[in-house]
Amino acid sequence: MTENVFIDRDTNQSYETAKDLVNAYIERFGKGVSAVTGTEVRFEPLDADGFTRVKRGSATVGINVMSQADALIFVARIMKTPATRTEECYRRLLELNYTATSEAAFAVEKSTDTICLRAQRTISGLDYDEFEEMLSTIATVADEWDDPLIREFS
């Protein structure tokens, strides 16, 4: 991928890297949460590897910028894959993918055998409203379903 300039379409500010753009969105998101809660909220910026976490409700959402792939990935870990009733659990997750996850989807992280909720989008052309919607969706869906899934399958 060739180097791009990333532009925040709301402010017309340009950023040299995708990480800079996403960091600006993370900061703006924190300010929005602060305005709603009346308490100052700051989220950590992306680390050197392009990763940070944001806590919303009972869900912790990982935000990962993969600049070389022009990808923004949101991941909320839900639970370990159950040792029993695994097929029933997978079926339930597929049903939820169809009816309850919006642009997110449940998946299994192979390396940790963990059920996650994830969403992915290209960074090119990403605006703040899309960033906020994806983050809010992942956080809301994970917060809604983590406890019921853990109760049902753990």
CSV table of N, CA, C and O in Angstrom, one decimal, residues 32-141:
chain,number,residue,atom,x,y,z
A,32,GLY,N,-16.4,12.9,24.1
A,32,GLY,CA,-17.8,12.7,24.0
A,32,GLY,C,-18.4,12.0,25.2
A,32,GLY,O,-19.4,12.3,25.7
A,33,VAL,N,-17.7,10.9,25.6
A,33,VAL,CA,-18.1,10.2,26.8
A,33,VAL,C,-18.0,11.1,28.1
A,33,VAL,O,-18.9,11.1,28.9
A,34,SER,N,-17.0,11.9,28.1
A,34,SER,CA,-16.9,12.9,29.3
A,34,SER,C,-18.1,13.8,29.3
A,34,SER,O,-18.6,14.1,30.4
A,35,ALA,N,-18.5,14.3,28.1
A,35,ALA,CA,-19.6,15.3,28.1
A,35,ALA,C,-20.9,14.6,28.6
A,35,ALA,O,-21.7,15.2,29.2
A,36,VAL,N,-21.1,13.4,28.2
A,36,VAL,CA,-22.3,12.6,28.6
A,36,VAL,C,-22.3,12.3,30.1
A,36,VAL,O,-23.3,12.4,30.8
A,37,THR,N,-21.1,11.9,30.6
A,37,THR,CA,-21.0,11.4,32.0
A,37,THR,C,-20.8,12.5,33.0
A,37,THR,O,-21.0,12.4,34.2
A,38,GLY,N,-20.3,13.7,32.5
A,38,GLY,CA,-19.9,14.7,33.4
A,38,GLY,C,-18.6,14.5,34.2
A,38,GLY,O,-18.2,15.2,35.0
A,39,THR,N,-17.9,13.4,33.8
A,39,THR,CA,-16.6,13.1,34.4
A,39,THR,C,-15.6,13.0,33.3
A,39,THR,O,-15.9,12.4,32.3
A,40,GLU,N,-14.4,13.5,33.5
A,40,GLU,CA,-13.4,13.4,32.5
A,40,GLU,C,-13.0,12.0,32.2
A,40,GLU,O,-12.7,11.2,33.2
A,41,VAL,N,-13.1,11.6,31.0
A,41,VAL,CA,-12.7,10.2,30.6
A,41,VAL,C,-11.6,10.3,29.5
A,41,VAL,O,-11.8,11.1,28.5
A,42,ARG,N,-10.5,9.6,29.7
A,42,ARG,CA,-9.5,9.6,28.7
A,42,ARG,C,-9.1,8.1,28.4
A,42,ARG,O,-9.0,7.3,29.3
A,43,PHE,N,-9.0,7.9,27.2
A,43,PHE,CA,-8.6,6.5,26.7
A,43,PHE,C,-7.2,6.6,26.3
A,43,PHE,O,-6.8,7.5,25.7
A,44,GLU,N,-6.5,5.5,26.5
A,44,GLU,CA,-5.1,5.4,26.1
A,44,GLU,C,-5.0,5.4,24.6
A,44,GLU,O,-5.8,4.8,23.9
A,45,PRO,N,-4.0,6.2,24.0
A,45,PRO,CA,-3.8,6.1,22.6
A,45,PRO,C,-3.3,4.8,22.1
A,45,PRO,O,-2.9,4.0,23.0
A,46,LEU,N,-3.2,4.6,20.9
A,46,LEU,CA,-2.7,3.3,20.3
A,46,LEU,C,-1.2,3.2,20.7
A,46,LEU,O,-0.5,4.2,20.7
A,47,ASP,N,-0.8,2.0,21.0
A,47,ASP,CA,0.6,1.8,21.3
A,47,ASP,C,1.5,1.7,20.0
A,47,ASP,O,0.9,1.9,18.9
A,48,ALA,N,2.7,1.4,20.2
A,48,ALA,CA,3.6,1.3,19.0
A,48,ALA,C,3.2,0.3,18.0
A,48,ALA,O,3.4,0.4,16.8
A,49,ASP,N,2.4,-0.8,18.5
A,49,ASP,CA,1.9,-1.8,17.6
A,49,ASP,C,0.6,-1.5,17.0
A,49,ASP,O,0.0,-2.3,16.3
A,50,GLY,N,0.0,-0.3,17.4
A,50,GLY,CA,-1.3,0.1,16.8
A,50,GLY,C,-2.5,-0.5,17.6
A,50,GLY,O,-3.5,-0.7,17.0
A,51,PHE,N,-2.3,-0.7,18.9
A,51,PHE,CA,-3.4,-1.3,19.7
A,51,PHE,C,-3.6,-0.5,21.0
A,51,PHE,O,-2.8,0.0,21.6
A,52,THR,N,-4.9,-0.5,21.4
A,52,THR,CA,-5.3,0.0,22.7
A,52,THR,C,-6.6,-0.6,23.0
A,52,THR,O,-7.2,-1.4,22.2
A,53,ARG,N,-7.1,-0.4,24.3
A,53,ARG,CA,-8.3,-0.9,24.8
A,53,ARG,C,-9.2,0.2,25.3
A,53,ARG,O,-8.7,1.2,25.9
A,54,VAL,N,-10.5,0.1,25.1
A,54,VAL,CA,-11.5,1.0,25.6
A,54,VAL,C,-12.5,0.2,26.4
A,54,VAL,O,-13.1,-0.8,25.9
A,55,LYS,N,-12.8,0.6,27.6
A,55,LYS,CA,-13.8,-0.1,28.4
A,55,LYS,C,-15.1,0.7,28.3
A,55,LYS,O,-15.2,1.9,28.5
A,56,ARG,N,-16.2,-0.1,28.0
A,56,ARG,CA,-17.6,0.4,28.0
A,56,ARG,C,-18.5,-0.6,28.6
A,56,ARG,O,-18.5,-1.7,28.2
A,57,GLY,N,-19.1,-0.2,29.7
A,57,GLY,CA,-20.0,-1.2,30.4
A,57,GLY,C,-19.1,-2.3,30.9
A,57,GLY,O,-18.0,-2.1,31.4
A,58,SER,N,-19.6,-3.5,30.7
A,58,SER,CA,-18.8,-4.7,31.1
A,58,SER,C,-17.9,-5.2,30.0
A,58,SER,O,-17.2,-6.2,30.2
A,59,ALA,N,-17.9,-4.5,28.9
A,59,ALA,CA,-17.1,-4.9,27.8
A,59,ALA,C,-15.8,-4.1,27.7
A,59,ALA,O,-15.8,-2.9,27.9
A,60,THR,N,-14.7,-4.8,27.3
A,60,THR,CA,-13.5,-4.1,27.0
A,60,THR,C,-13.3,-4.3,25.5
A,60,THR,O,-13.3,-5.5,25.0
A,61,VAL,N,-13.2,-3.3,24.7
A,61,VAL,CA,-13.0,-3.4,23.3
A,61,VAL,C,-11.6,-3.0,22.9
A,61,VAL,O,-11.1,-2.0,23.2
A,62,GLY,N,-10.9,-4.0,22.2
A,62,GLY,CA,-9.6,-3.7,21.7
A,62,GLY,C,-9.7,-3.0,20.3
A,62,GLY,O,-10.6,-3.4,19.5
A,63,ILE,N,-8.9,-2.0,20.1
A,63,ILE,CA,-8.9,-1.3,18.8
A,63,ILE,C,-7.5,-1.5,18.3
A,63,ILE,O,-6.5,-1.3,18.9
A,64,ASN,N,-7.5,-2.1,17.0
A,64,ASN,CA,-6.2,-2.4,16.4
A,64,ASN,C,-6.1,-1.8,15.0
A,64,ASN,O,-7.0,-2.1,14.2
A,65,VAL,N,-5.1,-1.0,14.8
A,65,VAL,CA,-4.9,-0.4,13.5
A,65,VAL,C,-3.8,-1.2,12.8
A,65,VAL,O,-2.7,-1.3,13.4
A,66,MET,N,-4.1,-1.8,11.7
A,66,MET,CA,-3.1,-2.5,10.9
A,66,MET,C,-2.8,-1.7,9.7
A,66,MET,O,-3.5,-1.9,8.6
A,67,SER,N,-1.9,-0.8,9.8
A,67,SER,CA,-1.6,0.2,8.7
A,67,SER,C,-1.3,-0.4,7.4
A,67,SER,O,-1.8,0.0,6.3
A,68,GLN,N,-0.5,-1.5,7.4
A,68,GLN,CA,0.0,-2.1,6.1
A,68,GLN,C,-1.2,-2.7,5.4
A,68,GLN,O,-1.3,-2.7,4.2
A,69,ALA,N,-2.2,-3.2,6.1
A,69,ALA,CA,-3.4,-3.8,5.5
A,69,ALA,C,-4.6,-2.8,5.4
A,69,ALA,O,-5.6,-3.1,4.9
A,70,ASP,N,-4.3,-1.5,5.8
A,70,ASP,CA,-5.4,-0.5,5.7
A,70,ASP,C,-6.6,-1.0,6.5
A,70,ASP,O,-7.7,-0.8,6.0
A,71,ALA,N,-6.4,-1.6,7.7
A,71,ALA,CA,-7.5,-2.2,8.4
A,71,ALA,C,-7.6,-1.6,9.8
A,71,ALA,O,-6.6,-1.4,10.5
A,72,LEU,N,-8.9,-1.4,10.2
A,72,LEU,CA,-9.2,-1.1,11.6
A,72,LEU,C,-10.0,-2.2,12.1
A,72,LEU,O,-11.1,-2.6,11.5
A,73,ILE,N,-9.6,-2.8,13.2
A,73,ILE,CA,-10.3,-4.0,13.8
A,73,ILE,C,-10.7,-3.7,15.2
A,73,ILE,O,-9.8,-3.2,16.0
A,74,PHE,N,-11.9,-4.0,15.5
A,74,PHE,CA,-12.4,-3.9,16.9
A,74,PHE,C,-12.7,-5.3,17.4
A,74,PHE,O,-13.3,-6.1,16.7
A,75,VAL,N,-12.2,-5.6,18.6
A,75,VAL,CA,-12.4,-6.9,19.2
A,75,VAL,C,-12.8,-6.8,20.6
A,75,VAL,O,-12.1,-6.1,21.4
A,76,ALA,N,-13.9,-7.5,21.0
A,76,ALA,CA,-14.2,-7.7,22.4
A,76,ALA,C,-14.2,-9.2,22.8
A,76,ALA,O,-15.0,-9.9,22.1
A,77,ARG,N,-13.4,-9.6,23.7
A,77,ARG,CA,-13.3,-11.0,24.1
A,77,ARG,C,-14.5,-11.2,25.0
A,77,ARG,O,-14.7,-10.5,25.9
A,78,ILE,N,-15.2,-12.3,24.7
A,78,ILE,CA,-16.4,-12.7,25.5
A,78,ILE,C,-16.2,-13.7,26.5
A,78,ILE,O,-16.5,-13.6,27.7
A,79,MET,N,-15.6,-14.9,26.1
A,79,MET,CA,-15.4,-16.0,27.0
A,79,MET,C,-14.5,-17.0,26.3
A,79,MET,O,-14.4,-17.0,25.1
A,80,LYS,N,-14.0,-18.0,27.1
A,80,LYS,CA,-13.3,-19.1,26.5
A,80,LYS,C,-14.4,-20.0,25.8
A,80,LYS,O,-15.5,-20.1,26.2
A,81,THR,N,-14.0,-20.7,24.8
A,81,THR,CA,-14.9,-21.7,24.1
A,81,THR,C,-15.2,-22.7,25.1
A,81,THR,O,-14.3,-23.3,25.8
A,82,PRO,N,-16.5,-23.1,25.3
A,82,PRO,CA,-16.9,-24.0,26.3
A,82,PRO,C,-16.3,-25.4,26.0
A,82,PRO,O,-16.3,-25.8,24.8
A,83,ALA,N,-16.0,-26.2,27.0
A,83,ALA,CA,-15.5,-27.5,26.9
A,83,ALA,C,-16.6,-28.5,26.5
A,83,ALA,O,-16.3,-29.5,25.9
A,84,THR,N,-17.8,-28.2,27.0
A,84,THR,CA,-19.0,-29.0,26.6
A,84,THR,C,-20.0,-28.1,25.9
A,84,THR,O,-19.9,-26.9,26.0
A,85,ARG,N,-20.9,-28.8,25.2
A,85,ARG,CA,-21.9,-28.1,24.5
A,85,ARG,C,-21.4,-27.1,23.4
A,85,ARG,O,-22.0,-26.1,23.1
A,86,THR,N,-20.2,-27.4,22.9
A,86,THR,CA,-19.5,-26.5,22.0
A,86,THR,C,-20.3,-26.2,20.7
A,86,THR,O,-20.5,-25.1,20.3
A,87,GLU,N,-20.9,-27.3,20.2
A,87,GLU,CA,-21.7,-27.2,18.9
A,87,GLU,C,-22.9,-26.3,19.2
A,87,GLU,O,-23.3,-25.5,18.4
A,88,GLU,N,-23.6,-26.5,20.3
A,88,GLU,CA,-24.7,-25.7,20.7
A,88,GLU,C,-24.3,-24.2,20.8
A,88,GLU,O,-25.1,-23.3,20.4
A,89,CYS,N,-23.2,-24.0,21.4
A,89,CYS,CA,-22.7,-22.6,21.6
A,89,CYS,C,-22.4,-22.0,20.2
A,89,CYS,O,-22.9,-20.8,20.0
A,90,TYR,N,-21.8,-22.7,19.4
A,90,TYR,CA,-21.5,-22.2,18.0
A,90,TYR,C,-22.8,-21.8,17.3
A,90,TYR,O,-22.9,-20.8,16.6
A,91,ARG,N,-23.7,-22.7,17.4
A,91,ARG,CA,-25.0,-22.5,16.7
A,91,ARG,C,-25.7,-21.2,17.3
A,91,ARG,O,-26.2,-20.4,16.5
A,92,ARG,N,-25.6,-21.0,18.6
A,92,ARG,CA,-26.2,-19.9,19.2
A,92,ARG,C,-25.5,-18.6,18.7
A,92,ARG,O,-26.1,-17.6,18.4
A,93,LEU,N,-24.2,-18.7,18.6
A,93,LEU,CA,-23.4,-17.5,18.1
A,93,LEU,C,-23.8,-17.2,16.6
A,93,LEU,O,-23.9,-16.0,16.3
A,94,LEU,N,-23.9,-18.2,15.8
A,94,LEU,CA,-24.3,-18.0,14.4
A,94,LEU,C,-25.7,-17.4,14.3
A,94,LEU,O,-26.0,-16.5,13.5
A,95,GLU,N,-26.6,-17.8,15.2
A,95,GLU,CA,-28.0,-17.2,15.2
A,95,GLU,C,-27.9,-15.8,15.6
A,95,GLU,O,-28.6,-14.9,15.1
A,96,LEU,N,-27.1,-15.5,16.6
A,96,LEU,CA,-26.9,-14.1,17.1
A,96,LEU,C,-26.3,-13.2,16.0
A,96,LEU,O,-26.6,-12.1,15.8
A,97,ASN,N,-25.3,-13.8,15.2
A,97,ASN,CA,-24.7,-13.1,14.1
A,97,ASN,C,-25.8,-12.6,13.1
A,97,ASN,O,-25.7,-11.5,12.6
A,98,TYR,N,-26.8,-13.4,13.0
A,98,TYR,CA,-27.8,-13.1,12.0
A,98,TYR,C,-28.8,-12.1,12.5
A,98,TYR,O,-29.3,-11.3,11.7
A,99,THR,N,-29.0,-12.1,13.8
A,99,THR,CA,-30.1,-11.2,14.3
A,99,THR,C,-29.7,-10.1,15.3
A,99,THR,O,-30.5,-9.2,15.5
A,100,ALA,N,-28.5,-10.2,15.9
A,100,ALA,CA,-28.3,-9.3,17.0
A,100,ALA,C,-26.9,-8.6,17.0
A,100,ALA,O,-26.7,-7.9,18.0
A,101,THR,N,-26.1,-8.7,16.0
A,101,THR,CA,-24.8,-8.1,16.1
A,101,THR,C,-24.5,-6.9,15.2
A,101,THR,O,-23.4,-6.4,15.1
A,102,SER,N,-25.5,-6.5,14.4
A,102,SER,CA,-25.3,-5.4,13.5
A,102,SER,C,-24.2,-5.6,12.6
A,102,SER,O,-24.1,-6.7,12.0
A,103,GLU,N,-23.2,-4.7,12.5
A,103,GLU,CA,-22.0,-5.0,11.6
A,103,GLU,C,-20.9,-5.8,12.2
A,103,GLU,O,-19.9,-6.0,11.6
A,104,ALA,N,-21.1,-6.2,13.4
A,104,ALA,CA,-20.1,-7.0,14.1
A,104,ALA,C,-20.5,-8.5,13.9
A,104,ALA,O,-21.6,-8.8,13.4
A,105,ALA,N,-19.6,-9.4,14.3
A,105,ALA,CA,-19.8,-10.8,14.3
A,105,ALA,C,-19.0,-11.5,15.3
A,105,ALA,O,-17.9,-11.1,15.7
A,106,PHE,N,-19.6,-12.6,15.9
A,106,PHE,CA,-18.9,-13.5,16.8
A,106,PHE,C,-17.9,-14.3,16.0
A,106,PHE,O,-18.2,-14.7,14.9
A,107,ALA,N,-16.8,-14.6,16.6
A,107,ALA,CA,-15.8,-15.4,16.0
A,107,ALA,C,-15.0,-16.1,17.1
A,107,ALA,O,-15.1,-15.8,18.2
A,108,VAL,N,-14.2,-17.1,16.7
A,108,VAL,CA,-13.3,-17.8,17.6
A,108,VAL,C,-11.9,-17.4,17.3
A,108,VAL,O,-11.4,-17.5,16.2
A,109,GLU,N,-11.2,-16.9,18.3
A,109,GLU,CA,-9.8,-16.6,18.2
A,109,GLU,C,-9.0,-17.9,18.4
A,109,GLU,O,-9.0,-18.4,19.5
A,110,LYS,N,-8.5,-18.4,17.3
A,110,LYS,CA,-7.9,-19.8,17.4
A,110,LYS,C,-6.7,-19.9,18.4
A,110,LYS,O,-6.6,-20.8,19.1
A,111,SER,N,-5.8,-18.9,18.4
A,111,SER,CA,-4.7,-19.0,19.3
A,111,SER,C,-5.0,-19.0,20.7
A,111,SER,O,-4.2,-19.6,21.5
A,112,THR,N,-6.1,-18.5,21.2
A,112,THR,CA,-6.5,-18.5,22.6
A,112,THR,C,-7.7,-19.3,22.9
A,112,THR,O,-8.1,-19.3,24.0
A,113,ASP,N,-8.4,-19.8,21.8
A,113,ASP,CA,-9.6,-20.5,22.0
A,113,ASP,C,-10.7,-19.7,22.7
A,113,ASP,O,-11.3,-20.2,23.6
A,114,THR,N,-10.7,-18.4,22.3
A,114,THR,CA,-11.6,-17.5,22.9
A,114,THR,C,-12.7,-17.0,21.9
A,114,THR,O,-12.4,-16.7,20.8
A,115,ILE,N,-13.9,-16.9,22.4
A,115,ILE,CA,-15.0,-16.4,21.6
A,115,ILE,C,-14.9,-14.8,21.7
A,115,ILE,O,-14.8,-14.3,22.8
A,116,CYS,N,-14.9,-14.2,20.6
A,116,CYS,CA,-14.8,-12.7,20.5
A,116,CYS,C,-15.9,-12.2,19.7
A,116,CYS,O,-16.5,-12.9,18.8
A,117,LEU,N,-16.2,-10.9,19.8
A,117,LEU,CA,-17.0,-10.2,18.9
A,117,LEU,C,-16.1,-9.2,18.2
A,117,LEU,O,-15.3,-8.6,18.8
A,118,ARG,N,-16.2,-9.2,16.9
A,118,ARG,CA,-15.3,-8.4,16.1
A,118,ARG,C,-16.0,-7.6,15.0
A,118,ARG,O,-17.0,-8.1,14.5
A,119,ALA,N,-15.3,-6.6,14.5
A,119,ALA,CA,-15.8,-5.8,13.3
A,119,ALA,C,-14.5,-5.3,12.7
A,119,ALA,O,-13.5,-5.0,13.4
A,120,GLN,N,-14.5,-5.2,11.4
A,120,GLN,CA,-13.3,-4.7,10.7
A,120,GLN,C,-13.8,-3.8,9.5
A,120,GLN,O,-14.8,-4.0,8.9
A,121,ARG,N,-13.0,-2.8,9.3
A,121,ARG,CA,-13.2,-1.9,8.2
A,121,ARG,C,-11.9,-1.3,7.7
A,121,ARG,O,-10.9,-1.2,8.4
A,122,THR,N,-11.9,-0.9,6.4
A,122,THR,CA,-10.7,-0.2,5.9
A,122,THR,C,-10.6,1.2,6.6
A,122,THR,O,-11.6,1.7,7.0
A,123,ILE,N,-9.4,1.7,6.7
A,123,ILE,CA,-9.2,3.0,7.3
A,123,ILE,C,-9.4,4.1,6.3
A,123,ILE,O,-9.9,5.2,6.7
A,124,SER,N,-9.0,3.8,5.1
A,124,SER,CA,-9.1,4.9,4.1
A,124,SER,C,-10.6,5.3,4.0
A,124,SER,O,-11.5,4.4,3.9
A,125,GLY,N,-10.8,6.6,4.1
A,125,GLY,CA,-12.2,7.1,4.0
A,125,GLY,C,-13.0,7.0,5.3
A,125,GLY,O,-14.2,7.4,5.3
A,126,LEU,N,-12.4,6.5,6.3
A,126,LEU,CA,-13.1,6.4,7.6
A,126,LEU,C,-13.4,7.7,8.2
A,126,LEU,O,-12.5,8.6,8.3
A,127,ASP,N,-14.6,8.0,8.6
A,127,ASP,CA,-14.9,9.3,9.3
A,127,ASP,C,-15.2,9.0,10.7
A,127,ASP,O,-15.4,7.8,11.1
A,128,TYR,N,-15.3,10.0,11.5
A,128,TYR,CA,-15.5,9.9,12.9
A,128,TYR,C,-16.8,9.2,13.3
A,128,TYR,O,-16.8,8.3,14.1
A,129,ASP,N,-17.8,9.5,12.6
A,129,ASP,CA,-19.2,8.9,12.8
A,129,ASP,C,-19.1,7.4,12.6
A,129,ASP,O,-19.7,6.7,13.4
A,130,GLU,N,-18.4,6.9,11.6
A,130,GLU,CA,-18.3,5.5,11.4
A,130,GLU,C,-17.5,4.9,12.5
A,130,GLU,O,-17.8,3.8,13.0
A,131,PHE,N,-16.4,5.5,12.9
A,131,PHE,CA,-15.5,5.0,14.0
A,131,PHE,C,-16.4,4.9,15.2
A,131,PHE,O,-16.4,3.8,15.9
A,132,GLU,N,-17.1,5.9,15.6
A,132,GLU,CA,-17.9,5.9,16.8
A,132,GLU,C,-19.0,4.9,16.8
A,132,GLU,O,-19.3,4.2,17.7
A,133,GLU,N,-19.6,4.7,15.6
A,133,GLU,CA,-20.7,3.8,15.4
A,133,GLU,C,-20.2,2.3,15.6
A,133,GLU,O,-20.8,1.5,16.3
A,134,MET,N,-19.0,2.0,15.0
A,134,MET,CA,-18.5,0.7,15.1
A,134,MET,C,-18.1,0.4,16.6
A,134,MET,O,-18.3,-0.7,17.1
A,135,LEU,N,-17.4,1.4,17.2
A,135,LEU,CA,-17.0,1.2,18.6
A,135,LEU,C,-18.2,1.0,19.5
A,135,LEU,O,-18.2,0.1,20.4
A,136,SER,N,-19.2,1.9,19.3
A,136,SER,CA,-20.4,1.8,20.1
A,136,SER,C,-21.1,0.5,19.9
A,136,SER,O,-21.6,-0.2,20.9
A,137,THR,N,-21.2,0.0,18.7
A,137,THR,CA,-21.9,-1.2,18.4
A,137,THR,C,-21.2,-2.4,19.0
A,137,THR,O,-21.8,-3.2,19.7
A,138,ILE,N,-19.9,-2.5,18.9
A,138,ILE,CA,-19.1,-3.6,19.5
A,138,ILE,C,-19.3,-3.6,21.0
A,138,ILE,O,-19.6,-4.6,21.6
A,139,ALA,N,-19.2,-2.4,21.6
A,139,ALA,CA,-19.3,-2.3,23.1
A,139,ALA,C,-20.7,-2.7,23.5
A,139,ALA,O,-20.9,-3.4,24.5
A,140,THR,N,-21.7,-2.2,22.8
A,140,THR,CA,-23.1,-2.4,23.2
A,140,THR,C,-23.5,-3.9,23.1
A,140,THR,O,-24.0,-4.5,24.0
A,141,VAL,N,-23.1,-4.5,21.9
A,141,VAL,CA,-23.4,-5.9,21.7
A,141,VAL,C,-22.7,-6.8,22.7
A,141,VAL,O,-23.2,-7.7,23.2
